[in-house]
Short mmCIF file of C-alpha atoms and ligand atoms in Angstrom, two decimals:
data_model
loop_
_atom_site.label_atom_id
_atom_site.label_comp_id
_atom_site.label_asym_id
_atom_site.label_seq_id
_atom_site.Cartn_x
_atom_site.Cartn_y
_atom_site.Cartn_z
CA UNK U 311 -32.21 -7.40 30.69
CA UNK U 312 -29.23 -5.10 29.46
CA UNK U 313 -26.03 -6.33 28.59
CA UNK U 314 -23.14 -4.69 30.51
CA UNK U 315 -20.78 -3.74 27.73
CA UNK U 316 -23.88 -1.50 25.85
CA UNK U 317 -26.80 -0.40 28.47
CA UNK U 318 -29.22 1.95 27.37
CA UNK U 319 -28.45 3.91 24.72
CA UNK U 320 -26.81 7.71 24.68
CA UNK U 321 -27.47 11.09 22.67
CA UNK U 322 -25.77 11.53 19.46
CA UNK U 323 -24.21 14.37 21.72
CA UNK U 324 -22.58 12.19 23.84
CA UNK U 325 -21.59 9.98 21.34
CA UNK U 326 -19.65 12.64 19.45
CA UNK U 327 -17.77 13.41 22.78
CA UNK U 328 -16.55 10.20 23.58
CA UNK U 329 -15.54 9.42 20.19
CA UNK U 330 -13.61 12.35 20.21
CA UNK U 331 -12.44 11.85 23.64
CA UNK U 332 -11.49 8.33 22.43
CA UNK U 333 -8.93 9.70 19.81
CA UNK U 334 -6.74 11.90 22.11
CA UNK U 335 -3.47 9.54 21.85
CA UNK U 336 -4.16 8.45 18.24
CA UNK U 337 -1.07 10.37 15.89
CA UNK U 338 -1.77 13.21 14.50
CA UNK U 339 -1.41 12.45 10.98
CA UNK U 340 -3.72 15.16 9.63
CA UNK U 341 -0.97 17.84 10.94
CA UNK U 342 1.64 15.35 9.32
CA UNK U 343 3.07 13.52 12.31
CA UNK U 344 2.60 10.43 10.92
CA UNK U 345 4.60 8.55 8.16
CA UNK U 346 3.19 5.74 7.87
CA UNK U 347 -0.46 4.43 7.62
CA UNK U 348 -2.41 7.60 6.84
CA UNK U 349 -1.83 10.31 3.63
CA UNK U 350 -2.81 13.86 3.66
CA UNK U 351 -3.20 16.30 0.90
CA UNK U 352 -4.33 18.81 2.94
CA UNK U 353 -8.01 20.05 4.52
CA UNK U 354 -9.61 20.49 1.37
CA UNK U 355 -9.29 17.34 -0.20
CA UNK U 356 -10.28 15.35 2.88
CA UNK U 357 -13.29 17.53 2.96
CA UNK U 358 -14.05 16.01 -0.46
CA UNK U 359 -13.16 12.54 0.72
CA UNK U 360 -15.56 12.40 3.65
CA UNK U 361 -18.03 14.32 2.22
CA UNK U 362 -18.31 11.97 -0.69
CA UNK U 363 -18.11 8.93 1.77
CA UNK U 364 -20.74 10.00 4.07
CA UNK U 365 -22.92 10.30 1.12
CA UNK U 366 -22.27 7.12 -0.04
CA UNK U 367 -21.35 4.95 3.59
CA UNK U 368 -24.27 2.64 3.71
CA UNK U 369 -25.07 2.10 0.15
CA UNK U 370 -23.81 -1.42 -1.09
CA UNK U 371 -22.04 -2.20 -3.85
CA UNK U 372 -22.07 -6.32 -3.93
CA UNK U 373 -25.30 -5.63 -6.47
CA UNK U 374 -24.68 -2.43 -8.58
CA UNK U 375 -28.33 -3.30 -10.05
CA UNK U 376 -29.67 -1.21 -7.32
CA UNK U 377 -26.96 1.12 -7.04
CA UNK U 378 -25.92 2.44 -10.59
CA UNK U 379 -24.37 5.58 -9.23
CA UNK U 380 -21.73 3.51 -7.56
CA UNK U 381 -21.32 0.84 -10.92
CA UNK U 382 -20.53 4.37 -12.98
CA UNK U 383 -18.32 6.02 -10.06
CA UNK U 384 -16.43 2.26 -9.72
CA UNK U 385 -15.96 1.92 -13.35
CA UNK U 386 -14.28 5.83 -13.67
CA UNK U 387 -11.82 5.04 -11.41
CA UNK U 388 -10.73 1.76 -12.30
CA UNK U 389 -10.73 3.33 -16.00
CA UNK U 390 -8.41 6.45 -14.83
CA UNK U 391 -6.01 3.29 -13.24
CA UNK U 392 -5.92 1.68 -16.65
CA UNK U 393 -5.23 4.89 -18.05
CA UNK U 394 -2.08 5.31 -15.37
CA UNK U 395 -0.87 1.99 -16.15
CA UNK U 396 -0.87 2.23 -19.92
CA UNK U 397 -3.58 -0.97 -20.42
CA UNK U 398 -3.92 -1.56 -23.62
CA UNK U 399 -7.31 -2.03 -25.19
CA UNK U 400 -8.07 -4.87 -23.98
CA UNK U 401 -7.20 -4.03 -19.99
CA UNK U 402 -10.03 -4.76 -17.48
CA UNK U 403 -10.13 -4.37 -13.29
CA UNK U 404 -12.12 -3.72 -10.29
CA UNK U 405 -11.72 -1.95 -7.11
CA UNK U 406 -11.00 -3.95 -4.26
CA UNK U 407 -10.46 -2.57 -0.78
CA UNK U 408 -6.88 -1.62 -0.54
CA UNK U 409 -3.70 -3.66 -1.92
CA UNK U 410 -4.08 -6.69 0.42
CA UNK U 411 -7.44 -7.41 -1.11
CA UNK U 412 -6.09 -6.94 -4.92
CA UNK U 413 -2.34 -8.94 -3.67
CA UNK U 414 -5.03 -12.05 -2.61
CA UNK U 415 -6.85 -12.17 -5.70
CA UNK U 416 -3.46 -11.69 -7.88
CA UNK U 417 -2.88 -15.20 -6.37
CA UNK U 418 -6.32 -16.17 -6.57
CA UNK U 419 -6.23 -15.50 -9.71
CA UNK U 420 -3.24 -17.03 -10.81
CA UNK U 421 -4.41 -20.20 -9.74
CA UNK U 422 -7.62 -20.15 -11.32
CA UNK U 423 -5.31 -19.01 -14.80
CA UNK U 424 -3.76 -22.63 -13.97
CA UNK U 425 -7.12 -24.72 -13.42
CA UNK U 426 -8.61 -22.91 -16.79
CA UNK U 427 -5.43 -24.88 -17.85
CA UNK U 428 -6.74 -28.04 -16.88
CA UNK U 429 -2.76 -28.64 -14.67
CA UNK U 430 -2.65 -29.64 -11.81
CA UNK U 431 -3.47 -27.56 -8.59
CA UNK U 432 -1.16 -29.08 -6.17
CA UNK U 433 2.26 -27.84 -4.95
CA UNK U 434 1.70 -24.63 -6.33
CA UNK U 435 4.21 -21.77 -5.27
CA UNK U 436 4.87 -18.21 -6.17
CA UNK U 437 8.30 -16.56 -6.59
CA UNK U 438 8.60 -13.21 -4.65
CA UNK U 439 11.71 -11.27 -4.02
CA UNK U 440 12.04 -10.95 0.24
CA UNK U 441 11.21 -7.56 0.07
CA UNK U 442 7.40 -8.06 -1.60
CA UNK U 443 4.73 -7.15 0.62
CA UNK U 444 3.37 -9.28 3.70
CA UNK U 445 -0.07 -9.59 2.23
CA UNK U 446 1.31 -12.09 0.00
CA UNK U 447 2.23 -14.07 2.82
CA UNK U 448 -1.57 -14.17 3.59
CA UNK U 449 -2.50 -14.73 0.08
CA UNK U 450 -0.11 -18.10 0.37
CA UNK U 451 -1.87 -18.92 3.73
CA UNK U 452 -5.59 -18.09 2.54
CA UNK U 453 -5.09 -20.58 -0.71
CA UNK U 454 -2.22 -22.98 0.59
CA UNK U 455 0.00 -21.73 -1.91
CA UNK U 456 4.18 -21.88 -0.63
CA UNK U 457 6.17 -18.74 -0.87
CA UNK U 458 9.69 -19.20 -2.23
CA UNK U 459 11.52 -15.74 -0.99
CA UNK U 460 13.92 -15.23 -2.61
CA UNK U 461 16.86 -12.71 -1.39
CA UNK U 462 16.97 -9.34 -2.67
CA UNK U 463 20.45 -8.40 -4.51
CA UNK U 464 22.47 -6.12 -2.71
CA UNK U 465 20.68 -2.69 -4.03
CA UNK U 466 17.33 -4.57 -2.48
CA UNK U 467 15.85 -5.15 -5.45
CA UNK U 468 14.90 -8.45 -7.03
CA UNK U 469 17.36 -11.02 -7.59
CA UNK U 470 16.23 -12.14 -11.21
CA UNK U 471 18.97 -15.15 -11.40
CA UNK U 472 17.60 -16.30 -7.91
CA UNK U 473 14.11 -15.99 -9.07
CA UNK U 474 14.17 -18.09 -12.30
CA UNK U 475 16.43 -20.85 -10.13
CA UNK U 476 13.59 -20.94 -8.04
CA UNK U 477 10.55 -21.17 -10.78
CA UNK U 478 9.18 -25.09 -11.06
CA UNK U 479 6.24 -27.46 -12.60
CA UNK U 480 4.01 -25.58 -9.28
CA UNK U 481 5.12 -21.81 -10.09
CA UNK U 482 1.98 -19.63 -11.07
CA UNK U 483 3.05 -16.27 -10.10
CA UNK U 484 5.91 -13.85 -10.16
CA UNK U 485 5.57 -10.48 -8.53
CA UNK U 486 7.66 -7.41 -8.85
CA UNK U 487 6.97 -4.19 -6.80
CA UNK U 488 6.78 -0.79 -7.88
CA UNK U 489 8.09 0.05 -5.38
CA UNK U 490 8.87 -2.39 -2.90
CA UNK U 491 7.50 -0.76 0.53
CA UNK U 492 11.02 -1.85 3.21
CA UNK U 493 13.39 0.23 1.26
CA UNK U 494 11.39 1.64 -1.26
CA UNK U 495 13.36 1.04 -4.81
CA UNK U 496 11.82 -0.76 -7.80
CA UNK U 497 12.38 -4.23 -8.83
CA UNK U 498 13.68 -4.79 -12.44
CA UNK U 499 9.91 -5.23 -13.65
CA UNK U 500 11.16 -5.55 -17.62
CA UNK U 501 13.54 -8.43 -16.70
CA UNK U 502 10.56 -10.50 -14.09
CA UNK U 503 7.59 -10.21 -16.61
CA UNK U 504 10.11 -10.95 -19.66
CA UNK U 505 10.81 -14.30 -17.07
CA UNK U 506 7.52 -15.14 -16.13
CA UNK U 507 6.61 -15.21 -20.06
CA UNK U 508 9.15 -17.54 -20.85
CA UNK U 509 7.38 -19.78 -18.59
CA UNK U 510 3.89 -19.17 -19.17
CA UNK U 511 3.26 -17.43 -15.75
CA UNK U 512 1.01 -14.59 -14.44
CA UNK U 513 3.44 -11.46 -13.55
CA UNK U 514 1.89 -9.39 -10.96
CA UNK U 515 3.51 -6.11 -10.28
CA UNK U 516 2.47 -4.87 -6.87
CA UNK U 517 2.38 -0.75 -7.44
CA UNK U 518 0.07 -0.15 -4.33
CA UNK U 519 2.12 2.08 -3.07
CA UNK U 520 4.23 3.57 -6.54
CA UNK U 521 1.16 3.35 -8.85
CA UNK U 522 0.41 7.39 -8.92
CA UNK U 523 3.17 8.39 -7.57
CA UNK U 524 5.39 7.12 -10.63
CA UNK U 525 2.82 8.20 -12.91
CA UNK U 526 3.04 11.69 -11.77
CA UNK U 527 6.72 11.47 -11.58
CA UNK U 528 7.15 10.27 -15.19
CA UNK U 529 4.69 13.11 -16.71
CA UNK U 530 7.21 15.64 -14.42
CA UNK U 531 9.99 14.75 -16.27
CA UNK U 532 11.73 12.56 -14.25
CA UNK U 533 13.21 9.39 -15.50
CA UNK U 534 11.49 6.62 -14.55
CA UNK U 535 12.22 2.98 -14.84
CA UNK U 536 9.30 1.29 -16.72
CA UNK U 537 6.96 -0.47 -14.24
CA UNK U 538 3.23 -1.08 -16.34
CA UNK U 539 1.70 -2.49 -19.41
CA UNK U 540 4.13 -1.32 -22.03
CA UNK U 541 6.03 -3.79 -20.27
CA UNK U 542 5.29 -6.67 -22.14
CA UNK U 543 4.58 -9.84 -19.62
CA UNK U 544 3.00 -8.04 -16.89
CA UNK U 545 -0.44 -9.80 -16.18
CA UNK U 546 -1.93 -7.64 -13.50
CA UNK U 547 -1.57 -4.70 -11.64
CA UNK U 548 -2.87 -3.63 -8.12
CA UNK U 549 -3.03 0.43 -7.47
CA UNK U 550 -4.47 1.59 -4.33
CA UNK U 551 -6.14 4.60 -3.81
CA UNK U 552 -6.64 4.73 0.04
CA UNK U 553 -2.53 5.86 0.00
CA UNK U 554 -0.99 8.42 -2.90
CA UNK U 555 -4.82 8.55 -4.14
CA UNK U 556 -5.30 10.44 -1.21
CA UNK U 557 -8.89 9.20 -1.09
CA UNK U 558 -10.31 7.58 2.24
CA UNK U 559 -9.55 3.96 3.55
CA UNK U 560 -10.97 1.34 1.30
CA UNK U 561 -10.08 1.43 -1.88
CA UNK U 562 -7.62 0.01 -4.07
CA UNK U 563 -7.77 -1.05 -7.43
CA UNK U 564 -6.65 -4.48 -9.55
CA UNK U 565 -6.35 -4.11 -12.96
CA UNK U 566 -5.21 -7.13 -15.61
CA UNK U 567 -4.04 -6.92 -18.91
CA UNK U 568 -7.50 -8.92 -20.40
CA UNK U 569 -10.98 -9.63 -19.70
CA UNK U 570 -9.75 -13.05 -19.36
CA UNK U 571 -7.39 -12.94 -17.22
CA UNK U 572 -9.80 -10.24 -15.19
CA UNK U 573 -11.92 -12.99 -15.22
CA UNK U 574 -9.60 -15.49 -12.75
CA UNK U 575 -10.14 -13.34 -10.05
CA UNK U 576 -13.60 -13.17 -10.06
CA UNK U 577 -16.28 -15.62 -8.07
CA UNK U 578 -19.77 -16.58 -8.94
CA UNK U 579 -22.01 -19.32 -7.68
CA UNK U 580 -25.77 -20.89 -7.60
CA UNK U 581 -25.25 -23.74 -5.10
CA UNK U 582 -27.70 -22.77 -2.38
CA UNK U 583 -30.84 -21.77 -1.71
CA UNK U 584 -30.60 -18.15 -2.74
CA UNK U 585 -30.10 -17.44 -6.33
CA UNK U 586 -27.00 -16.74 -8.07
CA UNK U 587 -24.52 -15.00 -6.23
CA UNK U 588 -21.73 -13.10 -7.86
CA UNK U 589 -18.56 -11.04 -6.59
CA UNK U 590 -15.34 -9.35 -8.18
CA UNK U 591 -13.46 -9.55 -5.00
CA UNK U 592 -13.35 -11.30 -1.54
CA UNK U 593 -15.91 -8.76 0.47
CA UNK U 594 -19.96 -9.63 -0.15
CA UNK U 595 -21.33 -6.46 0.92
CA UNK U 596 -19.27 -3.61 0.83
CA UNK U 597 -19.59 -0.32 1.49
CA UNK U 598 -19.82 2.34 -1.25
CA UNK U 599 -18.37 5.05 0.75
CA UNK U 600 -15.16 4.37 -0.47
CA UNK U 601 -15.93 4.50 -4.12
CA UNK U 602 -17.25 7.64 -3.68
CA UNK U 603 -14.53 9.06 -1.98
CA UNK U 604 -12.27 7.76 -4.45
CA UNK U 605 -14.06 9.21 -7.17
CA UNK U 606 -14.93 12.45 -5.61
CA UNK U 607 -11.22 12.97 -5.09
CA UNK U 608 -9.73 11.80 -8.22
CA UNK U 609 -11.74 14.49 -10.21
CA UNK U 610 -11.12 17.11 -7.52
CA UNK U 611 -7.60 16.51 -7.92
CA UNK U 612 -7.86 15.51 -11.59
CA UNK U 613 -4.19 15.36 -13.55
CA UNK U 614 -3.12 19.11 -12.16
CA UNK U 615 -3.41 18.46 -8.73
CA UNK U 616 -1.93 15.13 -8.69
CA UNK U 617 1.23 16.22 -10.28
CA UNK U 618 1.35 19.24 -7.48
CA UNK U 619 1.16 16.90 -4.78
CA UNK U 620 3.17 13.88 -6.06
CA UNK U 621 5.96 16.93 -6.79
CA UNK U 622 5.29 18.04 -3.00
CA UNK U 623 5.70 14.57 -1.79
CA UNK U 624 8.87 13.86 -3.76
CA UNK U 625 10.64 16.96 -3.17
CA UNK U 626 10.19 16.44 0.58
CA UNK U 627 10.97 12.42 0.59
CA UNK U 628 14.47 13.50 -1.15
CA UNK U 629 15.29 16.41 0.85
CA UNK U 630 14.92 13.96 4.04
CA UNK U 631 16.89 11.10 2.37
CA UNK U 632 19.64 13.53 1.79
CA UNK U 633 19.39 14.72 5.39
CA UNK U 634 19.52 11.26 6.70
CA UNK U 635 22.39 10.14 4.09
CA UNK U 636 24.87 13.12 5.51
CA UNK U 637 23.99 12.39 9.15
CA UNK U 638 26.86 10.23 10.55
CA UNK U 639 24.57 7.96 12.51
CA UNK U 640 22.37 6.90 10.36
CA UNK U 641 22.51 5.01 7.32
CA UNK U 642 20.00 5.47 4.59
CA UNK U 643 19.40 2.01 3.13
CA UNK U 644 18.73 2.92 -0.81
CA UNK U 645 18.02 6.41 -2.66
CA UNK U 646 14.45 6.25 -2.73
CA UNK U 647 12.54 5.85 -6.58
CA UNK U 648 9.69 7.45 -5.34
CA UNK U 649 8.44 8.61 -1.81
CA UNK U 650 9.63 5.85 0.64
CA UNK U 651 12.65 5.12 2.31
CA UNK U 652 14.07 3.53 5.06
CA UNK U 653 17.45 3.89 7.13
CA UNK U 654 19.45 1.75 9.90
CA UNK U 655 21.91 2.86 12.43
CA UNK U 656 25.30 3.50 11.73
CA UNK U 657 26.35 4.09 15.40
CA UNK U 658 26.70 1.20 17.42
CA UNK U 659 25.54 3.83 20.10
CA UNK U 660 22.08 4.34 18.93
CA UNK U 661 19.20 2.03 19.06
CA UNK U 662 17.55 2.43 15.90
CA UNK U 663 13.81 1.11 17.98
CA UNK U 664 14.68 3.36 20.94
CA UNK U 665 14.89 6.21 18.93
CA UNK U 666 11.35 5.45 17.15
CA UNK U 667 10.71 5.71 20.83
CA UNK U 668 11.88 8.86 21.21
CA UNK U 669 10.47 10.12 18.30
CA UNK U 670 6.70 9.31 19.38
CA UNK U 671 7.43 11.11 22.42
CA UNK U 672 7.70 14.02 20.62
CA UNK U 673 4.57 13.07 18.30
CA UNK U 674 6.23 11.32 15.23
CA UNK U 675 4.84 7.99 14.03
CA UNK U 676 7.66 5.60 11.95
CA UNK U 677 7.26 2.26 11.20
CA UNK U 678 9.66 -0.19 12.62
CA UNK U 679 11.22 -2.76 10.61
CA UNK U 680 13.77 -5.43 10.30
CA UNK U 681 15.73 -7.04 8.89
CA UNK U 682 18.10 -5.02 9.42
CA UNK U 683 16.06 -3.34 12.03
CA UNK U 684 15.30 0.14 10.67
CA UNK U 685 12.37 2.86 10.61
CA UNK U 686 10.11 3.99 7.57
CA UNK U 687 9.28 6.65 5.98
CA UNK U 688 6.58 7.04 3.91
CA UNK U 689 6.50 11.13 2.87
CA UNK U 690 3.35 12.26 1.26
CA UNK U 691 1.88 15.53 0.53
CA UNK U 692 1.35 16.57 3.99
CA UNK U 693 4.96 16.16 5.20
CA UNK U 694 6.15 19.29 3.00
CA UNK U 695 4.47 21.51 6.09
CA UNK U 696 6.52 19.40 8.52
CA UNK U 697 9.72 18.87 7.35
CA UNK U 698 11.67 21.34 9.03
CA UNK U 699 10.32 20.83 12.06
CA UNK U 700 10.75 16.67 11.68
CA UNK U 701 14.42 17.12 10.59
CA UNK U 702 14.99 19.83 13.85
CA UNK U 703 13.60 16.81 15.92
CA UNK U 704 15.04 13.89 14.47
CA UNK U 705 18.84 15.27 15.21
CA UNK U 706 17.56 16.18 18.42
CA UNK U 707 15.88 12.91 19.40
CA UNK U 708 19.48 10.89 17.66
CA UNK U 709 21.45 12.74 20.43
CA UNK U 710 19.18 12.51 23.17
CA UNK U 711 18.45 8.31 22.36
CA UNK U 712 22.49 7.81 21.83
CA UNK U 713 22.68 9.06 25.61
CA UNK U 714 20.04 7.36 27.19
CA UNK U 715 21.05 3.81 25.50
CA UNK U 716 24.87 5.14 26.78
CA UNK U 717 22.62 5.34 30.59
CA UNK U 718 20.28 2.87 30.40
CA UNK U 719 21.55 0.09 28.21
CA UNK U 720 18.43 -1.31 26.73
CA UNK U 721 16.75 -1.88 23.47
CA UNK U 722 13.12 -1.59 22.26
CA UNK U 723 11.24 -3.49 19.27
CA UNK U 724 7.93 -2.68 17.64
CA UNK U 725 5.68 -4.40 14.63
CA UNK U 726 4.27 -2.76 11.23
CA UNK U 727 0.87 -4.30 12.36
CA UNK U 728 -0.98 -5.63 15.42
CA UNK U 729 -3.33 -8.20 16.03
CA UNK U 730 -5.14 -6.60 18.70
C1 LIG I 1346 3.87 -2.32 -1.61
C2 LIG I 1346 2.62 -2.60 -0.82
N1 LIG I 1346 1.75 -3.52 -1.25
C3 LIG I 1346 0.64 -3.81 -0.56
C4 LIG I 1346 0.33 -3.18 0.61
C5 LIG I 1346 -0.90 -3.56 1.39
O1 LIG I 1346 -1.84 -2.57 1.33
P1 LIG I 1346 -3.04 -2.43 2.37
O2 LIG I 1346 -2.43 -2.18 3.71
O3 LIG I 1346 -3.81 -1.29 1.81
O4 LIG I 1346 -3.84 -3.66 2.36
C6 LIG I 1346 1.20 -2.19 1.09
C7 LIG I 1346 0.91 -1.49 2.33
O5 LIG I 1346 1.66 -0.68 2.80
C8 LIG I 1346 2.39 -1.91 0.36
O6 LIG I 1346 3.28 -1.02 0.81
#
């Protein structure tokens, strides 16, 4: 019998055809036409990524026993992220596999802070400005914990009086984001964590997306607001690597301020048949392709090259704010603190969605968000190559969309994620 969806098998020739073949509308994000979703630091450091992963792809790292190479190459990395985010002594993590992984067991954890506690466990909430990241949504919904948004102030960053109105007996979690991905400032970290002591909660600052950029930026010179440990309160941070690492899919990193506290996030059990059974994170098997890559990059980039390309990155994301801040039909929602920004229509004759639309057509990839509905950028190394070109199109694509919506009259929508 064959099954119809596999018959007999092919040639690794044909394989590697149709797997290329496969990818002919997928964004070209290695030539920077994406800006969103995928990072580039150019040819030679994704050699080093996917060399290192291929090495590595099929060895698992749920039992380092047998794999010690990937217990040392873990255990660098997550020390170079404690390093970044000034832990003190006592500062412990793991990698995880990117920041929705490390955002679930920041809740996770959390709540296992309050059962160590011997309080209760039900009614639980966390307090989250509007703008923190949807995986938190899915942490509430994995471990039946509410989210209380609260709305973001009017520079869209946190709202601290809103946030300690909404703190109660079930609050085990406050989270800050450095930045916050919609419009990409940073929330007053000092003033949450300095909250969530005075109540005895866990402070998680979410820098998946700021965590080397902002390092970088503050060992350039430029004045950055503090976002780490040396801000007393914070309880955990999650870094991911898979974004300004520049290292391949997969890895992320959640550090904590103790062993203890490390601890809560962790799982181990001996109720079945099989022994004891142990895990840092929510994968059992996982690969160690990742790891590798992460580590293969890190040291390839090492403290020189990461300042290059964070400068690269930044440069580029503020030459395009201030592009998009002159331009009389768009609105730039905030200055960006680090590499990400967002901006609305300011035209009631442009569709901000249409001209995403537009923009693909001509081989750009921007999120879409709302509210307000606006696109995304997230500029990394890559986009330095690009800009001119991007900005040249943009203008071009604004005047073409304001037309057509002027002809046509419609609008068009579009998600950060899909289900299928
Ligand atoms: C601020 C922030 N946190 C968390 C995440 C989730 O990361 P991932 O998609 O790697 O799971 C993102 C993703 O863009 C983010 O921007």
């Amino acid at each position: 019998m064959t099954f119809p969806h596999l018959g007999p098998g092919r040639s690794q020739g044909v394989i590697e055809e149709e797997l290329e073949a496969m990818r002919a509308n997928d964004v070209a994000w290695r030539d920077g036409r994406a800006f969103t979703l995928a990072y580039s630091a150019g040819p030679d450091v994704l050699a080093v990524a996917q060399d290192a992963y291929q090495r590595f792809a099929n060895e698992n790292a749920l039992n380092t026993d047998a794999f010690p190479s990937l217990r040392l190459m873990a255990g660098e990395v997550v020390n170079t992220v404690l390093g970044w985010t000034h832990a003190p002594a006592t500062g412990a993590g793991f990698m995880t596999s990117g920041g929705t992984e490390s955002l679930l067991l920041a809740v996770r954890a959390a709540r296992e802070r309050r059962r160590r506690q011997n309080r209760p466990l039900s009614g639980l909430n966390i307090v989250l400005p509007t703008s923190a990241h949807a995986a938190l949504e899915k942490a509430c919904s994995y471990f039946d914990v509410a989210s209380r948004r609260v709305a973001v102030a009017a520079d869209w960053r946190a709202n601290l009086g809103a946030m300690q109105d909404a703190i109660d007996d079930g609050t085990i979690l406050l989270v800050a984001s450095a930045p916050q991905y919609p419009q990409g400032v940073i929330d007053p970290v000092t003033e949450i964590a300095a909250l969530a002591m005075a109540n005895d909660l866990n402070c998680h600052v979410d820098a998946c997306m700021g965590g080397v950029t902002l390092t970088y930026l503050e060992q350039l010179g430029e004045a950055v607001a503090l976002w780490d440990f040396r801000v007393d309160g914070v309880t955990s941070i999650s870094v991911d690597l898979h974004k300004y690492g520049y290292t391949s899919k997969g890895a992320g990193v959640l550090v904590h301020r103790t062993k203890e506290l490390r601890a809560d996030q962790t799982f181990v059990t001996q109720n079945w048949l099989g022994g004891t059974y142990g895990s840092s994170g929510i994968l059992g098997t996982k690969s160690g392709g990742p790891i590798a890559s992460a580590w293969a990059v890190m040291h390839y980039l090492g403290d020189d090259g990461y300042k290059r390309v964070t400068a690269s990155a930044r440069a580029t994301a503020l030459a395009i704010a201030s592009h998009i801040d002159e331009h009389s039909s768009l609105l730039l929602l905030a200055q960006p603190d680090a590499t990400l920004l967002s901006f609305a229509s300011n035209d009631d004759r442009l569709d901000i969605f249409m001209l995403a639309d537009n923009l693909r057509r001509r081989g750009w990839y921007l999120d879409r968000q709302g509210p307000p509905p606006a696109l995304h950028l997230t500029v990394n190394a890559i986009h330095d190559k690009v800009m001119t070109i991007f900005i040249e199109d943009l203008d071009r694509a604004i005047d073409e969309t304001i037309s057509d919506c002027r002809k046509n009259n419609t609008t068009a929508s579009g998600s950060y994620g899909t289900i299928e």
